[in-house]
């Protein structure tokens, strides 16, 4: 059943039974049985053309995830404030393994184009939010990540483990991450970590602006203020650190 659900992604939001079978690596008979069970439960929905989509029942279940809808609801007022202060793309993300997952995104009408949507995943080293999250991961995880393959998306993407370790140290020192032209060569991201009640970093917030003319010294305090507000709303008490 998990293989059937995993057949759907942002590039394939609607699939016929044959496509599900092929993408899940299952026989057509098995796929038909599993899809029927998932449809009866509400995890999948079948339209008039016989094409399947992810069902609302999964949204109901996913809304219970503490790092999903609940976090978005707490963070949204602060994300909106950051948007009003910048009128640029504002993002909220969490770490899942070696990737960052975007759980909220506010897009400016005239803001720089970004390859981001809610649910999108990118490697940690290539984004501002990813750097903020990676920098506050445990030391063993950081070392393992830095020693692994570092994918390049532009000529400016950090692929040198020595440089990446320096960047992470700077993020911890300054309290903010600056990622310039890592995913696209026209965008710059400033991110800051969001802490939960226990003080551990639970998420990261960022603003993405055009790389040309980016006023980083002005953006850093604004992003850190938003991250601090979300952290307090989650129950973090900085004076107890």
Tab-separated table of C-alpha atoms in Angstrom:
chain	number	residue	atom	x	y	z
A	1	UNK	CA	0.000	0.000	0.000
A	2	UNK	CA	2.849	2.378	0.767
A	3	UNK	CA	4.334	1.639	-2.658
A	4	UNK	CA	0.994	2.536	-4.236
A	5	UNK	CA	0.837	5.845	-2.368
A	6	UNK	CA	4.485	6.568	-3.189
A	7	UNK	CA	3.643	6.300	-6.896
A	8	UNK	CA	2.060	9.750	-6.587
A	9	UNK	CA	4.264	12.832	-6.403
A	10	UNK	CA	4.178	16.458	-7.516
A	11	UNK	CA	5.108	15.442	-11.059
A	12	UNK	CA	2.479	12.666	-11.090
A	13	UNK	CA	-0.547	13.851	-9.066
A	14	UNK	CA	-3.039	11.870	-11.185
A	15	UNK	CA	-2.481	8.283	-12.334
A	16	UNK	CA	-4.458	5.557	-14.022
A	17	UNK	CA	-4.325	2.004	-12.647
A	18	UNK	CA	-1.709	0.899	-15.170
A	19	UNK	CA	0.576	3.820	-14.310
A	20	UNK	CA	0.232	3.100	-10.595
A	21	UNK	CA	1.131	-0.543	-11.227
A	22	UNK	CA	4.216	0.414	-13.227
A	23	UNK	CA	5.451	3.107	-10.844
A	24	UNK	CA	4.833	0.969	-7.750
A	25	UNK	CA	6.506	-2.096	-9.284
A	26	UNK	CA	3.479	-4.266	-8.592
A	27	UNK	CA	1.403	-6.591	-10.730
A	28	UNK	CA	-1.801	-5.164	-12.134
A	29	UNK	CA	-3.889	-7.627	-10.104
A	30	UNK	CA	-2.206	-6.664	-6.830
A	31	UNK	CA	-2.425	-2.983	-7.694
A	32	UNK	CA	-6.146	-3.279	-8.437
A	33	UNK	CA	-6.766	-4.902	-5.042
A	34	UNK	CA	-4.693	-2.367	-3.085
A	35	UNK	CA	-6.069	0.642	-4.941
A	36	UNK	CA	-9.582	-0.587	-4.236
A	37	UNK	CA	-8.876	-0.843	-0.519
A	38	UNK	CA	-7.219	2.585	-0.422
A	39	UNK	CA	-10.115	4.135	-2.330
A	40	UNK	CA	-12.685	2.595	0.016
A	41	UNK	CA	-10.791	4.062	2.994
A	42	UNK	CA	-10.464	7.490	1.347
A	43	UNK	CA	-6.697	7.559	0.809
A	44	UNK	CA	-7.330	7.671	-2.940
A	45	UNK	CA	-10.151	9.157	-4.991
A	46	UNK	CA	-11.235	8.067	-8.485
A	47	UNK	CA	-12.616	10.646	-10.904
A	48	UNK	CA	-15.150	10.194	-13.698
A	49	UNK	CA	-12.403	9.290	-16.172
A	50	UNK	CA	-11.096	6.464	-13.985
A	51	UNK	CA	-7.995	8.405	-12.944
A	52	UNK	CA	-6.861	8.279	-9.321
A	53	UNK	CA	-5.798	11.173	-7.079
A	54	UNK	CA	-4.647	11.375	-3.470
A	55	UNK	CA	-7.725	11.505	-1.233
A	56	UNK	CA	-8.695	13.993	1.444
A	57	UNK	CA	-8.504	11.297	4.129
A	58	UNK	CA	-4.717	11.419	3.850
A	59	UNK	CA	-4.844	15.194	4.379
A	60	UNK	CA	-6.829	14.634	7.562
A	61	UNK	CA	-4.227	12.200	8.874
A	62	UNK	CA	-1.273	14.329	7.751
A	63	UNK	CA	-2.730	17.347	9.553
A	64	UNK	CA	-1.989	15.553	12.828
A	65	UNK	CA	1.773	15.661	12.207
A	66	UNK	CA	3.336	18.061	14.758
A	67	UNK	CA	5.808	19.308	12.146
A	68	UNK	CA	3.086	19.861	9.568
A	69	UNK	CA	-0.169	21.762	9.839
A	70	UNK	CA	0.178	22.475	13.570
A	71	UNK	CA	3.572	24.117	13.071
A	72	UNK	CA	2.291	26.045	10.063
A	73	UNK	CA	-0.621	27.446	12.067
A	74	UNK	CA	1.667	28.658	14.841
A	75	UNK	CA	4.182	30.139	12.406
A	76	UNK	CA	1.829	31.767	9.895
A	77	UNK	CA	1.339	35.142	11.673
A	78	UNK	CA	5.112	35.609	11.888
A	79	UNK	CA	5.605	34.519	8.272
A	80	UNK	CA	2.980	37.057	7.223
A	81	UNK	CA	4.767	39.771	9.201
A	82	UNK	CA	8.034	38.880	7.482
A	83	UNK	CA	6.303	39.024	4.114
A	84	UNK	CA	4.808	42.444	4.875
A	85	UNK	CA	8.263	43.696	5.862
A	86	UNK	CA	9.949	42.422	2.683
A	87	UNK	CA	7.264	41.604	0.059
A	88	UNK	CA	9.521	38.725	-0.981
A	89	UNK	CA	9.162	34.935	-0.899
A	90	UNK	CA	8.891	33.671	2.685
A	91	UNK	CA	9.354	29.994	3.534
A	92	UNK	CA	9.085	27.603	6.474
A	93	UNK	CA	10.823	24.229	6.348
A	94	UNK	CA	11.753	21.206	8.439
A	95	UNK	CA	14.460	18.562	8.073
A	96	UNK	CA	13.655	15.033	6.962
A	97	UNK	CA	16.828	12.953	6.796
A	98	UNK	CA	19.276	14.561	4.372
A	99	UNK	CA	16.637	16.847	2.871
A	100	UNK	CA	14.689	19.950	3.729
A	101	UNK	CA	10.916	19.800	3.271
A	102	UNK	CA	8.961	23.025	2.759
A	103	UNK	CA	5.747	23.105	4.789
A	104	UNK	CA	4.684	26.710	4.117
A	105	UNK	CA	5.420	29.305	1.453
A	106	UNK	CA	4.173	32.845	0.906
A	107	UNK	CA	4.976	34.155	-2.566
A	108	UNK	CA	5.404	37.805	-3.456
A	109	UNK	CA	3.700	38.979	-6.642
A	110	UNK	CA	6.888	40.473	-8.060
A	111	UNK	CA	9.321	38.360	-6.055
A	112	UNK	CA	12.121	36.365	-7.631
A	113	UNK	CA	11.057	33.024	-9.089
A	114	UNK	CA	11.865	30.008	-6.946
A	115	UNK	CA	11.639	26.243	-7.474
A	116	UNK	CA	9.689	25.825	-4.253
A	117	UNK	CA	6.222	24.628	-3.333
A	118	UNK	CA	4.691	23.175	-0.198
A	119	UNK	CA	5.976	19.605	0.056
A	120	UNK	CA	9.046	20.227	-2.098
A	121	UNK	CA	12.349	18.668	-1.049
A	122	UNK	CA	15.917	19.860	-1.608
A	123	UNK	CA	19.294	18.735	-0.253
A	124	UNK	CA	20.229	20.497	2.981
A	125	UNK	CA	23.443	22.101	1.720
A	126	UNK	CA	21.818	23.881	-1.226
A	127	UNK	CA	19.285	26.104	0.558
A	128	UNK	CA	19.291	28.701	3.306
A	129	UNK	CA	16.788	26.804	5.447
A	130	UNK	CA	18.762	23.627	4.853
A	131	UNK	CA	22.001	25.221	6.046
A	132	UNK	CA	20.239	26.549	9.149
A	133	UNK	CA	18.890	23.090	9.944
A	134	UNK	CA	22.100	21.232	9.136
A	135	UNK	CA	24.203	23.603	11.230
A	136	UNK	CA	22.174	22.699	14.304
A	137	UNK	CA	22.038	18.953	13.717
A	138	UNK	CA	24.135	16.680	15.906
A	139	UNK	CA	27.845	16.566	15.138
A	140	UNK	CA	27.868	12.978	13.864
A	141	UNK	CA	25.101	13.742	11.375
A	142	UNK	CA	26.874	16.869	10.154
A	143	UNK	CA	30.107	14.963	9.564
A	144	UNK	CA	28.316	12.188	7.728
A	145	UNK	CA	26.483	14.692	5.545
A	146	UNK	CA	29.592	16.738	4.722
A	147	UNK	CA	31.475	13.584	3.752
A	148	UNK	CA	28.680	12.409	1.467
A	149	UNK	CA	27.925	13.474	-2.118
A	150	UNK	CA	27.050	17.173	-2.404
A	151	UNK	CA	24.915	17.715	-5.501
A	152	UNK	CA	25.484	20.861	-7.564
A	153	UNK	CA	22.599	22.833	-9.091
A	154	UNK	CA	24.522	25.916	-10.219
A	155	UNK	CA	28.246	26.722	-10.471
A	156	UNK	CA	27.880	28.376	-7.055
A	157	UNK	CA	26.429	25.439	-5.133
A	158	UNK	CA	28.615	24.382	-2.217
A	159	UNK	CA	30.168	21.027	-3.114
A	160	UNK	CA	33.409	21.289	-1.108
A	161	UNK	CA	33.035	19.647	2.338
A	162	UNK	CA	35.660	21.956	3.857
A	163	UNK	CA	33.783	25.031	2.685
A	164	UNK	CA	30.485	23.537	3.864
A	165	UNK	CA	31.878	23.000	7.364
A	166	UNK	CA	33.018	26.641	7.427
A	167	UNK	CA	29.556	27.774	6.340
A	168	UNK	CA	27.910	25.734	9.090
A	169	UNK	CA	30.237	27.180	11.716
A	170	UNK	CA	29.348	30.690	10.528
A	171	UNK	CA	25.629	29.893	10.741
A	172	UNK	CA	26.045	28.826	14.359
A	173	UNK	CA	28.109	31.924	15.133
A	174	UNK	CA	25.801	34.472	13.487
A	175	UNK	CA	22.436	32.803	14.043
A	176	UNK	CA	21.568	33.081	10.342
A	177	UNK	CA	22.369	31.325	7.076
A	178	UNK	CA	22.963	33.103	3.780
A	179	UNK	CA	22.655	30.981	0.650
A	180	UNK	CA	23.504	32.810	-2.572
A	181	UNK	CA	22.798	31.355	-6.041
A	182	UNK	CA	22.795	27.780	-4.759
A	183	UNK	CA	19.636	26.547	-6.537
A	184	UNK	CA	19.218	29.267	-9.183
A	185	UNK	CA	21.806	31.854	-10.147
A	186	UNK	CA	19.492	34.822	-9.544
A	187	UNK	CA	18.290	34.206	-5.974
A	188	UNK	CA	19.640	34.692	-2.473
A	189	UNK	CA	18.154	33.238	0.701
A	190	UNK	CA	18.533	34.356	4.301
A	191	UNK	CA	17.372	31.830	6.910
A	192	UNK	CA	17.271	31.424	10.678
A	193	UNK	CA	16.552	28.432	12.940
A	194	UNK	CA	13.280	27.993	14.813
A	195	UNK	CA	13.505	26.328	18.235
A	196	UNK	CA	10.932	24.209	19.999
A	197	UNK	CA	10.016	24.166	23.671
A	198	UNK	CA	13.129	22.136	24.580
A	199	UNK	CA	15.452	24.526	22.745
A	200	UNK	CA	16.243	22.079	19.933
A	201	UNK	CA	15.970	23.423	16.391
A	202	UNK	CA	12.634	22.246	15.006
A	203	UNK	CA	12.381	24.210	11.748
A	204	UNK	CA	13.841	27.111	9.798
A	205	UNK	CA	12.333	30.249	8.291
A	206	UNK	CA	13.734	32.149	5.319
A	207	UNK	CA	13.195	34.951	2.875
A	208	UNK	CA	14.309	34.612	-0.748
A	209	UNK	CA	15.208	37.753	-2.694
A	210	UNK	CA	16.880	38.625	-6.011
A	211	UNK	CA	20.620	38.095	-5.662
A	212	UNK	CA	21.400	41.407	-7.348
A	213	UNK	CA	20.931	44.219	-4.882
A	214	UNK	CA	20.144	41.963	-1.924
A	215	UNK	CA	20.490	43.891	1.338
A	216	UNK	CA	21.676	41.024	3.515
A	217	UNK	CA	22.489	43.129	6.635
A	218	UNK	CA	18.876	44.355	6.627
A	219	UNK	CA	17.332	40.967	5.943
A	220	UNK	CA	19.175	39.040	8.673
A	221	UNK	CA	17.553	40.889	11.639
A	222	UNK	CA	14.092	40.593	10.048
A	223	UNK	CA	14.429	36.846	9.505
A	224	UNK	CA	15.903	36.270	12.958
A	225	UNK	CA	13.027	38.234	14.507
A	226	UNK	CA	10.475	36.047	12.711
A	227	UNK	CA	12.294	32.871	13.784
A	228	UNK	CA	12.456	34.098	17.361
A	229	UNK	CA	8.733	34.908	17.364
A	230	UNK	CA	7.830	31.435	16.103
A	231	UNK	CA	10.169	29.866	18.659
A	232	UNK	CA	8.496	31.747	21.504
A	233	UNK	CA	5.072	30.739	20.210
A	234	UNK	CA	6.245	27.121	20.327
A	235	UNK	CA	7.179	27.547	23.976
A	236	UNK	CA	10.897	28.309	23.755
A	237	UNK	CA	12.236	30.437	26.597
A	238	UNK	CA	15.601	31.938	25.512
A	239	UNK	CA	16.479	33.022	29.026
A	240	UNK	CA	16.466	29.366	30.098
A	241	UNK	CA	19.179	28.410	27.603
